[in-house]
């Protein structure tokens, strides 16, 4: 009571002071809301925002790309504005608008916006994925990292990887003969092994290797978090002031911004892997990074980011694409007849497909795999214009979030009638095809200067993997042992993360012929012999660096 009396004597509980505070706070709130409505009036259409929180709390709990697709239809606009707190996000739900803005105006939309969760509280500006490119100095660092990445997985460089990529894929076919029920593990091992050989000169021979079990788990966790949301931690993007609280009193920051536990004289996990690889006899990308590092003044965190991006982006996405292919083969067997005919005619059963085979239907088949259920379903991290821009008279402010909705783009009835049907004929220049911007016919790998650096490696490997999978196996329904009935699959049962994949489903793999079975076994054993020089171990595990 004495303390309250002291406060009363000092005037802190004086009613006039409280009224002044409320008036100032209320005026600031009104002014801020007027500012939001003013900008909303100039920007593409979208739902009406609330003060401070914007439209955040109207987000669905999962898979918001469906919601943005529907909003685009409701507002009859290929581009809409959705407010995450006080920050407007421009969602591009149309292929032609995406091409006009993110490709043809790539110089404007080359930067990233301010991102708390995956930049300021994570990798910061050391990583190419999050890097701002507003100032000349920022653009120079971006150019350096992009150049070094292209030297590792650019269109010319990836052709040098075809031999071991082909061998690793032959091993997958052999694994499917032995333990077909573990097909997800086989795909993950294959995809991780290819990028590990490229990045670190070491293949991954077992699905239990920590590089798979730990790193892919982290990729899945990151993909689940990196989606616009109304729950923590993504709610920090709505209320950025909460990021100012120290970690010990901010449970909403749990799991973010870990610095890891560096071993003596070294940095983090990916830097340590790269440093170890630099000492290997086998040629690898890490050697290039260490060789070029002094010339470009690379910080250790940049070395870590360059090596980590290669592994993180290549392992999860490639394996998820192959799982989607299996789902399509099971759900749409009618799409396989033309593939079997082409493969039997061109390849036969005494050998498996390779890069030299002329397989136009299979190339269309792979394009449809990329289109039907693209892994990076919202095109990766958002873009941000480095200056104010206009589209059809609407303002797109400098620094705003601009996100391509790959789901909506690839499921637009105008370009892809009956879009949930898996139909490779869309890409055969026949009656089922429709005009689409660009040469590829899909937008799976993003746009402009922020497109996926590893897309050529992914396209090269996916073509060979899918062609060999279709050549080698029938994917038949799994049978319920209790009822004797076929186990159905659900083509919409996908995970909820930024990089999604089908949730577990059962199928039966059967070699198409006995000759093909023998070929798979023979080629697989020979591939293991050819891959022997890449065998090796690492002394590092992700879990020892991060707690």
Short mmCIF file of C-alpha atoms in Angstrom, two decimals:
data_model
loop_
_atom_site.label_atom_id
_atom_site.label_comp_id
_atom_site.label_asym_id
_atom_site.label_seq_id
_atom_site.Cartn_x
_atom_site.Cartn_y
_atom_site.Cartn_z
CA UNK A 1 0.00 0.00 0.00
CA UNK A 2 2.85 2.37 0.80
CA UNK A 3 4.33 1.74 -2.65
CA UNK A 4 1.03 2.60 -4.32
CA UNK A 5 0.83 5.77 -2.27
CA UNK A 6 4.34 6.68 -3.43
CA UNK A 7 3.31 6.15 -7.07
CA UNK A 8 0.24 8.28 -6.49
CA UNK A 9 2.36 11.11 -5.03
CA UNK A 10 4.70 11.00 -8.05
CA UNK A 11 1.74 11.35 -10.44
CA UNK A 12 2.26 8.09 -12.30
CA UNK A 13 -1.34 7.08 -11.62
CA UNK A 14 -2.68 10.51 -12.43
CA UNK A 15 -5.70 10.09 -14.68
CA UNK A 16 -4.64 12.93 -16.98
CA UNK A 17 -1.36 11.11 -17.73
CA UNK A 18 -3.22 7.95 -18.61
CA UNK A 19 -5.59 9.78 -20.88
CA UNK A 20 -2.64 11.47 -22.62
CA UNK A 21 -0.99 8.12 -23.12
CA UNK A 22 -4.16 6.54 -24.51
CA UNK A 23 -4.73 9.46 -26.86
CA UNK A 24 -1.16 9.31 -28.21
CA UNK A 25 -1.29 5.51 -28.56
CA UNK A 26 -4.71 5.62 -30.20
CA UNK A 27 -3.62 8.35 -32.60
CA UNK A 28 -0.53 6.34 -33.56
CA UNK A 29 -2.66 3.25 -34.16
CA UNK A 30 -5.13 5.19 -36.32
CA UNK A 31 -2.32 6.84 -38.28
CA UNK A 32 -0.65 3.50 -38.89
CA UNK A 33 -3.93 1.95 -40.05
CA UNK A 34 -4.59 4.87 -42.38
CA UNK A 35 -1.11 4.29 -43.80
CA UNK A 36 -1.95 0.60 -44.41
CA UNK A 37 -5.24 1.45 -46.11
CA UNK A 38 -3.59 4.10 -48.26
CA UNK A 39 -1.08 1.59 -49.58
CA UNK A 40 -3.76 -1.07 -49.94
CA UNK A 41 -5.72 1.26 -52.21
CA UNK A 42 -2.73 1.51 -54.57
CA UNK A 43 -1.76 -2.18 -54.56
CA UNK A 44 -3.27 -5.30 -56.19
CA UNK A 45 -6.62 -6.40 -54.73
CA UNK A 46 -6.93 -8.60 -51.69
CA UNK A 47 -8.79 -9.12 -48.41
CA UNK A 48 -9.32 -6.15 -46.12
CA UNK A 49 -6.54 -6.01 -43.46
CA UNK A 50 -6.99 -5.41 -39.74
CA UNK A 51 -4.81 -2.91 -37.87
CA UNK A 52 -1.34 -4.23 -36.93
CA UNK A 53 -2.12 -7.91 -37.65
CA UNK A 54 -3.23 -7.44 -41.26
CA UNK A 55 -4.69 -10.67 -42.65
CA UNK A 56 -2.44 -12.99 -40.68
CA UNK A 57 -5.15 -14.65 -38.62
CA UNK A 58 -7.24 -15.54 -41.67
CA UNK A 59 -4.47 -17.85 -42.84
CA UNK A 60 -5.38 -21.55 -42.89
CA UNK A 61 -3.42 -23.76 -40.52
CA UNK A 62 -1.80 -25.72 -43.35
CA UNK A 63 -1.09 -25.40 -47.08
CA UNK A 64 -1.87 -21.68 -47.51
CA UNK A 65 -1.13 -21.88 -51.25
CA UNK A 66 -4.63 -23.31 -51.73
CA UNK A 67 -6.03 -20.24 -49.97
CA UNK A 68 -4.10 -17.79 -52.13
CA UNK A 69 -5.15 -19.64 -55.26
CA UNK A 70 -8.80 -19.26 -54.23
CA UNK A 71 -8.34 -15.57 -53.33
CA UNK A 72 -6.97 -14.97 -56.81
CA UNK A 73 -10.13 -16.51 -58.27
CA UNK A 74 -12.38 -14.58 -55.87
CA UNK A 75 -10.82 -11.23 -56.75
CA UNK A 76 -10.50 -12.15 -60.44
CA UNK A 77 -6.89 -11.04 -60.39
CA UNK A 78 -3.77 -13.12 -61.13
CA UNK A 79 -1.94 -11.10 -58.47
CA UNK A 80 -3.30 -10.40 -54.99
CA UNK A 81 -2.12 -8.59 -51.86
CA UNK A 82 -2.18 -10.32 -48.50
CA UNK A 83 -0.96 -8.53 -45.38
CA UNK A 84 1.29 -10.40 -42.95
CA UNK A 85 1.05 -7.99 -40.08
CA UNK A 86 1.99 -4.59 -41.47
CA UNK A 87 3.95 -6.11 -44.36
CA UNK A 88 2.17 -6.60 -47.68
CA UNK A 89 2.85 -9.86 -49.51
CA UNK A 90 2.17 -9.97 -53.24
CA UNK A 91 1.09 -13.45 -54.32
CA UNK A 92 1.57 -14.19 -58.02
CA UNK A 93 -0.86 -16.94 -59.04
CA UNK A 94 -0.47 -16.85 -62.80
CA UNK A 95 2.33 -18.04 -65.11
CA UNK A 96 2.26 -15.03 -67.41
CA UNK A 97 2.32 -12.51 -64.56
CA UNK A 98 5.17 -14.44 -62.92
CA UNK A 99 7.11 -14.40 -66.18
CA UNK A 100 6.52 -10.67 -66.68
CA UNK A 101 7.56 -9.68 -63.17
CA UNK A 102 10.08 -12.25 -61.94
CA UNK A 103 11.75 -13.14 -65.24
CA UNK A 104 11.49 -10.19 -67.59
CA UNK A 105 12.00 -7.72 -64.74
CA UNK A 106 14.51 -9.92 -62.92
CA UNK A 107 16.79 -6.93 -62.31
CA UNK A 108 14.09 -5.33 -60.15
CA UNK A 109 12.90 -8.50 -58.36
CA UNK A 110 16.36 -9.88 -57.60
CA UNK A 111 16.48 -9.15 -53.86
CA UNK A 112 15.02 -10.72 -50.75
CA UNK A 113 12.79 -8.94 -48.25
CA UNK A 114 13.56 -8.61 -44.59
CA UNK A 115 12.93 -12.06 -43.13
CA UNK A 116 13.23 -12.65 -39.42
CA UNK A 117 12.90 -16.39 -39.03
CA UNK A 118 15.10 -17.56 -41.88
CA UNK A 119 17.50 -14.64 -42.13
CA UNK A 120 18.00 -12.44 -39.09
CA UNK A 121 17.45 -15.32 -36.64
CA UNK A 122 19.05 -17.90 -38.93
CA UNK A 123 21.68 -17.78 -41.65
CA UNK A 124 21.57 -14.00 -41.94
CA UNK A 125 23.17 -12.35 -44.96
CA UNK A 126 25.94 -14.92 -45.33
CA UNK A 127 23.73 -17.24 -47.34
CA UNK A 128 22.87 -16.75 -50.99
CA UNK A 129 19.29 -17.84 -50.31
CA UNK A 130 18.51 -14.92 -47.99
CA UNK A 131 20.84 -12.26 -49.31
CA UNK A 132 19.64 -8.70 -49.97
CA UNK A 133 20.86 -7.22 -53.26
CA UNK A 134 19.95 -3.56 -52.79
CA UNK A 135 23.37 -1.93 -52.40
CA UNK A 136 26.37 -2.40 -54.76
CA UNK A 137 28.26 -4.24 -52.02
CA UNK A 138 25.38 -6.67 -51.48
CA UNK A 139 25.04 -7.27 -55.21
CA UNK A 140 28.77 -8.03 -55.41
CA UNK A 141 28.57 -10.67 -52.64
CA UNK A 142 25.53 -12.18 -54.32
CA UNK A 143 27.36 -12.27 -57.65
CA UNK A 144 30.37 -14.00 -56.09
CA UNK A 145 28.31 -16.71 -54.39
CA UNK A 146 26.15 -17.24 -57.46
CA UNK A 147 29.25 -17.54 -59.64
CA UNK A 148 30.85 -20.09 -57.33
CA UNK A 149 27.60 -22.06 -57.17
CA UNK A 150 27.40 -22.18 -60.96
CA UNK A 151 30.97 -23.45 -61.07
CA UNK A 152 29.76 -26.36 -58.99
CA UNK A 153 26.35 -27.18 -60.50
CA UNK A 154 26.01 -24.97 -63.60
CA UNK A 155 24.66 -26.26 -66.90
CA UNK A 156 28.11 -27.13 -68.29
CA UNK A 157 29.53 -28.50 -65.07
CA UNK A 158 26.79 -31.02 -64.31
CA UNK A 159 27.51 -32.97 -67.51
CA UNK A 160 30.78 -34.05 -65.86
CA UNK A 161 28.75 -35.74 -63.12
CA UNK A 162 26.76 -37.99 -65.41
CA UNK A 163 28.93 -41.05 -64.91
CA UNK A 164 28.61 -41.38 -61.11
CA UNK A 165 25.05 -40.01 -61.19
CA UNK A 166 24.21 -42.85 -63.59
CA UNK A 167 26.00 -45.40 -61.39
CA UNK A 168 24.23 -44.24 -58.23
CA UNK A 169 20.93 -44.52 -60.03
CA UNK A 170 21.72 -48.07 -61.12
CA UNK A 171 22.31 -48.89 -57.46
CA UNK A 172 18.82 -47.55 -56.67
CA UNK A 173 17.32 -49.99 -59.15
CA UNK A 174 19.31 -52.81 -57.54
CA UNK A 175 18.10 -51.74 -54.09
CA UNK A 176 14.51 -51.78 -55.32
CA UNK A 177 15.00 -55.40 -56.38
CA UNK A 178 16.20 -56.35 -52.91
CA UNK A 179 14.00 -54.26 -50.59
CA UNK A 180 11.27 -52.54 -52.62
CA UNK A 181 9.29 -51.59 -49.50
CA UNK A 182 12.13 -49.23 -48.53
CA UNK A 183 11.90 -47.19 -51.73
CA UNK A 184 11.80 -43.85 -49.87
CA UNK A 185 15.09 -44.67 -48.12
CA UNK A 186 16.64 -45.72 -51.42
CA UNK A 187 15.68 -42.45 -53.09
CA UNK A 188 17.02 -40.43 -50.18
CA UNK A 189 20.29 -42.31 -50.17
CA UNK A 190 20.70 -41.84 -53.92
CA UNK A 191 19.95 -38.11 -53.93
CA UNK A 192 22.15 -37.41 -50.91
CA UNK A 193 24.99 -39.52 -52.25
CA UNK A 194 25.11 -37.69 -55.58
CA UNK A 195 25.40 -34.24 -53.98
CA UNK A 196 27.80 -35.59 -51.36
CA UNK A 197 30.14 -36.87 -54.07
CA UNK A 198 29.93 -33.50 -55.82
CA UNK A 199 30.33 -31.44 -52.68
CA UNK A 200 32.61 -33.54 -50.50
CA UNK A 201 34.06 -36.36 -52.64
CA UNK A 202 32.35 -39.05 -50.55
CA UNK A 203 29.42 -41.27 -51.50
CA UNK A 204 26.68 -42.31 -49.10
CA UNK A 205 26.39 -46.08 -49.18
CA UNK A 206 23.79 -46.64 -46.46
CA UNK A 207 20.40 -45.08 -45.78
CA UNK A 208 21.38 -44.93 -42.10
CA UNK A 209 24.28 -42.55 -42.75
CA UNK A 210 23.84 -39.53 -40.42
CA UNK A 211 24.19 -37.22 -43.40
CA UNK A 212 20.81 -38.57 -44.49
CA UNK A 213 19.01 -39.18 -41.22
CA UNK A 214 20.05 -35.89 -39.63
CA UNK A 215 20.34 -33.43 -42.49
CA UNK A 216 17.16 -34.48 -44.27
CA UNK A 217 15.30 -34.31 -40.96
CA UNK A 218 16.53 -30.72 -40.56
CA UNK A 219 15.46 -29.93 -44.14
CA UNK A 220 11.97 -31.25 -43.38
CA UNK A 221 11.81 -29.20 -40.20
CA UNK A 222 12.92 -26.06 -42.00
CA UNK A 223 10.41 -26.65 -44.79
CA UNK A 224 7.61 -27.04 -42.26
CA UNK A 225 8.56 -23.79 -40.53
CA UNK A 226 9.17 -21.71 -43.65
CA UNK A 227 5.50 -21.26 -44.54
CA UNK A 228 3.43 -18.12 -43.88
CA UNK A 229 1.58 -18.84 -40.67
CA UNK A 230 -0.35 -17.58 -37.68
CA UNK A 231 1.59 -19.68 -35.18
CA UNK A 232 5.09 -19.29 -33.80
CA UNK A 233 7.76 -19.04 -34.98
CA UNK A 234 6.36 -17.65 -38.26
CA UNK A 235 4.09 -15.33 -36.26
CA UNK A 236 7.27 -13.37 -35.57
CA UNK A 237 6.95 -12.00 -39.11
CA UNK A 238 3.67 -10.40 -37.99
CA UNK A 239 5.05 -9.11 -34.69
CA UNK A 240 8.78 -8.50 -35.35
CA UNK A 241 9.19 -6.68 -32.04
CA UNK A 242 8.99 -10.08 -30.33
CA UNK A 243 12.34 -10.98 -31.90
CA UNK A 244 13.98 -8.33 -29.70
CA UNK A 245 13.37 -10.36 -26.55
CA UNK A 246 16.37 -12.39 -25.30
CA UNK A 247 16.15 -16.12 -25.95
CA UNK A 248 15.90 -17.08 -22.28
CA UNK A 249 12.59 -15.24 -21.90
CA UNK A 250 11.17 -15.85 -25.39
CA UNK A 251 9.83 -19.42 -25.82
CA UNK A 252 8.44 -18.40 -29.22
CA UNK A 253 12.05 -18.26 -30.50
CA UNK A 254 12.78 -21.84 -29.47
CA UNK A 255 14.88 -23.58 -32.11
CA UNK A 256 15.77 -20.42 -34.03
CA UNK A 257 19.09 -18.72 -34.48
CA UNK A 258 21.24 -21.55 -33.12
CA UNK A 259 24.91 -20.84 -33.37
CA UNK A 260 25.86 -24.45 -32.71
CA UNK A 261 28.75 -25.77 -30.66
CA UNK A 262 31.88 -25.26 -32.77
CA UNK A 263 34.82 -27.52 -32.13
CA UNK A 264 38.09 -25.87 -31.24
CA UNK A 265 39.54 -23.71 -34.00
CA UNK A 266 36.69 -24.38 -36.41
CA UNK A 267 33.21 -23.24 -37.33
CA UNK A 268 29.99 -25.10 -37.95
CA UNK A 269 29.00 -28.49 -39.37
CA UNK A 270 29.01 -27.64 -43.07
CA UNK A 271 32.27 -25.73 -42.84
CA UNK A 272 33.83 -28.73 -41.11
CA UNK A 273 32.59 -31.09 -43.83
CA UNK A 274 34.00 -28.78 -46.50
CA UNK A 275 37.31 -28.46 -44.68
CA UNK A 276 37.53 -32.24 -44.39
CA UNK A 277 36.67 -32.65 -48.08
CA UNK A 278 39.38 -30.20 -49.04
CA UNK A 279 41.90 -32.79 -47.81
CA UNK A 280 40.41 -35.70 -49.74
CA UNK A 281 42.10 -37.22 -52.75
CA UNK A 282 38.88 -37.16 -54.77
CA UNK A 283 38.10 -33.94 -56.61
CA UNK A 284 35.08 -32.11 -55.17
CA UNK A 285 33.31 -28.77 -54.95
CA UNK A 286 34.67 -27.93 -51.51
CA UNK A 287 38.19 -27.89 -52.94
CA UNK A 288 37.05 -25.28 -55.45
CA UNK A 289 35.52 -23.13 -52.71
CA UNK A 290 38.67 -23.23 -50.60
CA UNK A 291 40.83 -22.53 -53.63
CA UNK A 292 38.74 -19.54 -54.74
CA UNK A 293 38.01 -18.31 -51.21
CA UNK A 294 41.05 -16.03 -50.76
CA UNK A 295 40.49 -14.40 -54.15
CA UNK A 296 36.94 -13.38 -53.21
CA UNK A 297 37.54 -12.86 -49.50
CA UNK A 298 35.07 -15.56 -48.49
CA UNK A 299 34.07 -15.55 -44.85
CA UNK A 300 33.93 -19.01 -43.17
CA UNK A 301 30.16 -18.62 -42.96
CA UNK A 302 30.03 -18.16 -46.71
CA UNK A 303 32.05 -21.35 -47.19
CA UNK A 304 29.58 -23.09 -44.89
CA UNK A 305 26.59 -21.70 -46.79
CA UNK A 306 27.92 -22.66 -50.21
CA UNK A 307 28.59 -26.26 -49.20
CA UNK A 308 25.45 -26.55 -47.10
CA UNK A 309 23.16 -25.24 -49.85
CA UNK A 310 24.39 -27.90 -52.23
CA UNK A 311 23.61 -30.70 -49.81
CA UNK A 312 20.42 -29.25 -48.38
CA UNK A 313 18.81 -28.35 -51.68
CA UNK A 314 19.83 -31.45 -53.61
CA UNK A 315 19.02 -34.25 -51.19
CA UNK A 316 15.47 -33.59 -50.05
CA UNK A 317 14.03 -32.10 -53.24
CA UNK A 318 15.35 -34.78 -55.62
CA UNK A 319 14.17 -37.66 -53.44
CA UNK A 320 10.75 -36.04 -52.97
CA UNK A 321 10.38 -35.69 -56.75
CA UNK A 322 11.02 -39.41 -57.21
CA UNK A 323 8.47 -40.30 -54.52
CA UNK A 324 5.94 -38.17 -56.37
CA UNK A 325 6.81 -40.04 -59.57
CA UNK A 326 6.00 -43.36 -57.86
CA UNK A 327 2.66 -41.96 -56.68
CA UNK A 328 1.83 -40.84 -60.23
CA UNK A 329 2.76 -44.25 -61.66
CA UNK A 330 0.49 -45.94 -59.13
CA UNK A 331 -2.45 -43.54 -59.51
CA UNK A 332 -2.35 -43.08 -63.30
CA UNK A 333 -1.25 -46.36 -64.93
CA UNK A 334 -2.77 -45.25 -68.24
CA UNK A 335 0.11 -42.77 -68.62
CA UNK A 336 2.62 -45.64 -68.71
CA UNK A 337 1.56 -47.53 -71.82
CA UNK A 338 3.21 -45.09 -74.22
CA UNK A 339 6.29 -45.01 -71.98
CA UNK A 340 6.65 -48.81 -72.01
CA UNK A 341 6.28 -48.91 -75.78
CA UNK A 342 8.93 -46.23 -76.29
CA UNK A 343 11.39 -47.75 -73.85
CA UNK A 344 11.00 -51.27 -75.25
CA UNK A 345 11.48 -49.97 -78.78
CA UNK A 346 14.45 -47.69 -78.15
CA UNK A 347 16.21 -49.31 -75.19
CA UNK A 348 15.12 -52.95 -74.95
CA UNK A 349 15.75 -55.18 -71.96
CA UNK A 350 19.46 -55.96 -72.23
CA UNK A 351 20.51 -52.53 -70.95
CA UNK A 352 18.90 -49.65 -69.07
CA UNK A 353 18.26 -46.15 -70.47
CA UNK A 354 21.08 -43.63 -70.58
CA UNK A 355 21.56 -39.98 -71.48
CA UNK A 356 22.06 -40.68 -75.18
CA UNK A 357 18.64 -42.28 -75.76
CA UNK A 358 16.08 -40.35 -77.77
CA UNK A 359 12.97 -40.67 -75.58
CA UNK A 360 10.55 -37.80 -76.31
CA UNK A 361 7.63 -39.31 -74.40
CA UNK A 362 9.79 -39.99 -71.34
CA UNK A 363 11.05 -36.40 -71.43
CA UNK A 364 7.42 -35.25 -71.47
CA UNK A 365 6.71 -37.71 -68.66
CA UNK A 366 9.46 -36.13 -66.51
CA UNK A 367 8.17 -32.63 -67.24
CA UNK A 368 4.76 -33.73 -66.03
CA UNK A 369 6.33 -35.07 -62.83
CA UNK A 370 7.83 -31.63 -62.24
CA UNK A 371 4.53 -29.91 -63.08
CA UNK A 372 2.02 -32.18 -61.37
CA UNK A 373 3.30 -31.84 -57.79
CA UNK A 374 6.27 -29.48 -57.76
CA UNK A 375 8.37 -29.95 -54.62
CA UNK A 376 9.02 -26.24 -53.96
CA UNK A 377 5.33 -25.51 -53.99
CA UNK A 378 5.62 -21.73 -53.50
CA UNK A 379 8.83 -21.32 -55.46
CA UNK A 380 11.23 -21.03 -52.54
CA UNK A 381 12.00 -17.85 -50.64
CA UNK A 382 10.14 -14.62 -51.53
CA UNK A 383 11.49 -12.02 -53.91
CA UNK A 384 11.60 -8.31 -53.11
CA UNK A 385 11.74 -5.43 -55.62
CA UNK A 386 14.67 -3.05 -55.17
CA UNK A 387 12.46 -0.15 -56.29
CA UNK A 388 8.76 0.66 -56.56
CA UNK A 389 7.23 -1.12 -59.52
CA UNK A 390 3.86 -1.20 -61.25
CA UNK A 391 1.86 -4.01 -62.77
CA UNK A 392 -1.36 -3.22 -64.66
CA UNK A 393 -1.50 0.09 -62.80
CA UNK A 394 -1.08 -1.48 -59.36
CA UNK A 395 1.82 -0.53 -57.12
CA UNK A 396 4.26 -3.16 -55.88
CA UNK A 397 6.27 -1.27 -53.23
CA UNK A 398 10.01 -1.51 -52.85
CA UNK A 399 11.00 -4.20 -50.35
CA UNK A 400 7.60 -5.91 -50.24
CA UNK A 401 7.34 -9.70 -50.23
CA UNK A 402 6.62 -11.11 -53.71
CA UNK A 403 5.86 -14.82 -53.71
CA UNK A 404 5.13 -17.05 -56.69
CA UNK A 405 2.41 -19.61 -56.05
CA UNK A 406 3.68 -22.58 -58.05
CA UNK A 407 0.65 -24.64 -57.05
CA UNK A 408 -1.76 -22.13 -58.57
CA UNK A 409 0.44 -21.61 -61.64
CA UNK A 410 0.70 -25.33 -62.39
CA UNK A 411 -2.99 -25.96 -61.71
CA UNK A 412 -4.48 -23.21 -63.81
CA UNK A 413 -7.16 -24.76 -66.03
CA UNK A 414 -6.23 -22.38 -68.83
CA UNK A 415 -2.75 -23.88 -69.27
CA UNK A 416 -3.38 -27.32 -67.76
CA UNK A 417 -6.96 -28.58 -68.21
CA UNK A 418 -7.93 -31.19 -65.63
CA UNK A 419 -4.76 -30.23 -63.75
CA UNK A 420 -4.79 -33.01 -61.14
CA UNK A 421 -4.68 -35.68 -63.82
CA UNK A 422 -1.16 -36.84 -64.61
CA UNK A 423 -0.91 -36.42 -68.38
CA UNK A 424 2.50 -36.27 -70.14
CA UNK A 425 0.79 -35.46 -73.45
CA UNK A 426 0.57 -31.85 -72.23
CA UNK A 427 4.23 -31.57 -73.22
CA UNK A 428 4.05 -33.35 -76.61
CA UNK A 429 2.94 -30.39 -78.74
CA UNK A 430 -0.34 -32.09 -79.53
CA UNK A 431 -4.00 -31.29 -78.83
CA UNK A 432 -3.42 -31.56 -75.06
CA UNK A 433 -0.72 -28.87 -74.99
CA UNK A 434 -1.34 -25.19 -74.24
CA UNK A 435 0.81 -22.04 -74.54
CA UNK A 436 3.07 -21.41 -71.55
CA UNK A 437 5.77 -18.78 -71.03
CA UNK A 438 9.39 -19.89 -71.36
CA UNK A 439 10.86 -22.96 -72.98
CA UNK A 440 10.49 -25.58 -70.23
CA UNK A 441 6.73 -25.53 -69.83
CA UNK A 442 6.88 -25.43 -66.02
CA UNK A 443 8.11 -23.10 -63.26
CA UNK A 444 9.31 -25.69 -60.76
CA UNK A 445 12.70 -24.11 -60.12
CA UNK A 446 11.74 -20.49 -59.52
CA UNK A 447 12.44 -17.39 -61.53
CA UNK A 448 15.08 -14.97 -62.71
CA UNK A 449 18.27 -14.45 -60.73
CA UNK A 450 16.72 -16.29 -57.79
CA UNK A 451 15.96 -19.48 -59.67
CA UNK A 452 17.37 -22.69 -58.22
CA UNK A 453 21.08 -22.92 -59.01
CA UNK A 454 20.90 -26.71 -58.98
CA UNK A 455 18.08 -27.08 -61.46
CA UNK A 456 20.30 -28.49 -64.23
CA UNK A 457 21.63 -31.17 -61.92
CA UNK A 458 18.08 -31.96 -60.76
CA UNK A 459 16.68 -32.12 -64.29
CA UNK A 460 19.55 -34.31 -65.49
CA UNK A 461 19.27 -36.73 -62.59
CA UNK A 462 15.49 -36.84 -62.53
CA UNK A 463 15.26 -37.71 -66.23
CA UNK A 464 17.62 -40.65 -65.84
CA UNK A 465 16.04 -41.80 -62.55
CA UNK A 466 12.48 -41.68 -63.87
CA UNK A 467 13.37 -43.28 -67.19
CA UNK A 468 15.15 -46.17 -65.43
CA UNK A 469 12.35 -46.55 -62.89
CA UNK A 470 9.65 -46.77 -65.59
CA UNK A 471 11.84 -49.01 -67.77
CA UNK A 472 12.57 -51.38 -64.91
CA UNK A 473 9.44 -51.69 -62.82
CA UNK A 474 5.69 -51.87 -62.71
CA UNK A 475 4.23 -50.02 -59.74
CA UNK A 476 1.23 -52.08 -58.72
CA UNK A 477 -1.27 -51.64 -55.88
CA UNK A 478 -0.27 -52.97 -52.49
CA UNK A 479 -2.66 -55.58 -51.06
CA UNK A 480 -4.12 -55.43 -47.57
CA UNK A 481 -3.15 -58.73 -45.92
CA UNK A 482 -6.31 -58.76 -43.80
CA UNK A 483 -8.97 -57.94 -46.40
CA UNK A 484 -7.18 -58.99 -49.57
CA UNK A 485 -8.18 -55.70 -51.18
CA UNK A 486 -6.04 -53.14 -52.93
CA UNK A 487 -4.71 -50.33 -50.72
CA UNK A 488 -5.74 -47.02 -52.31
CA UNK A 489 -3.48 -43.99 -52.63
CA UNK A 490 -4.44 -40.35 -52.15
CA UNK A 491 -2.87 -37.91 -54.62
CA UNK A 492 -3.61 -35.00 -52.26
CA UNK A 493 -2.07 -36.51 -49.13
CA UNK A 494 1.08 -34.40 -49.02
CA UNK A 495 3.12 -32.91 -46.20
CA UNK A 496 2.54 -29.28 -45.22
CA UNK A 497 6.00 -27.76 -45.65
CA UNK A 498 7.47 -25.35 -48.16
CA UNK A 499 9.12 -28.36 -49.85
CA UNK A 500 6.40 -30.97 -49.73
CA UNK A 501 6.30 -34.66 -50.56
CA UNK A 502 3.68 -37.43 -50.44
CA UNK A 503 3.00 -38.83 -47.02
CA UNK A 504 3.90 -42.54 -46.73
CA UNK A 505 1.97 -44.87 -49.03
CA UNK A 506 2.36 -48.51 -50.01
CA UNK A 507 2.91 -49.93 -53.50
CA UNK A 508 4.41 -53.08 -55.03
CA UNK A 509 7.45 -52.88 -57.31
CA UNK A 510 7.75 -55.71 -59.84
CA UNK A 511 10.45 -56.01 -62.55
CA UNK A 512 8.73 -55.76 -65.92
CA UNK A 513 10.51 -58.81 -67.37
CA UNK A 514 13.03 -61.42 -66.23
CA UNK A 515 15.53 -60.00 -68.71
CA UNK A 516 15.15 -56.57 -67.13
CA UNK A 517 15.55 -58.12 -63.66
CA UNK A 518 18.85 -59.67 -64.74
CA UNK A 519 20.02 -56.42 -66.32
CA UNK A 520 19.25 -54.44 -63.16
CA UNK A 521 21.26 -56.90 -61.05
CA UNK A 522 24.21 -56.97 -63.45
CA UNK A 523 24.38 -53.21 -63.93
CA UNK A 524 23.89 -52.52 -60.23
CA UNK A 525 26.80 -54.72 -59.16
CA UNK A 526 29.05 -53.17 -61.80
CA UNK A 527 28.01 -49.67 -60.64
CA UNK A 528 29.03 -50.49 -57.07
CA UNK A 529 32.48 -51.44 -58.31
CA UNK A 530 32.78 -48.20 -60.28
CA UNK A 531 31.72 -46.15 -57.24
CA UNK A 532 34.26 -47.77 -54.93
CA UNK A 533 36.78 -44.87 -55.19
CA UNK A 534 34.20 -42.59 -53.57
CA UNK A 535 33.74 -44.76 -50.49
CA UNK A 536 34.73 -43.14 -47.22
CA UNK A 537 33.65 -41.92 -43.82
CA UNK A 538 33.36 -38.56 -42.13
CA UNK A 539 34.16 -37.85 -38.51
CA UNK A 540 31.47 -35.20 -38.25
CA UNK A 541 27.78 -35.43 -37.43
CA UNK A 542 25.22 -32.67 -37.49
CA UNK A 543 23.99 -33.53 -34.01
CA UNK A 544 27.41 -32.89 -32.44
CA UNK A 545 27.36 -29.28 -33.61
CA UNK A 546 23.78 -28.33 -32.70
CA UNK A 547 21.93 -29.01 -29.52
#
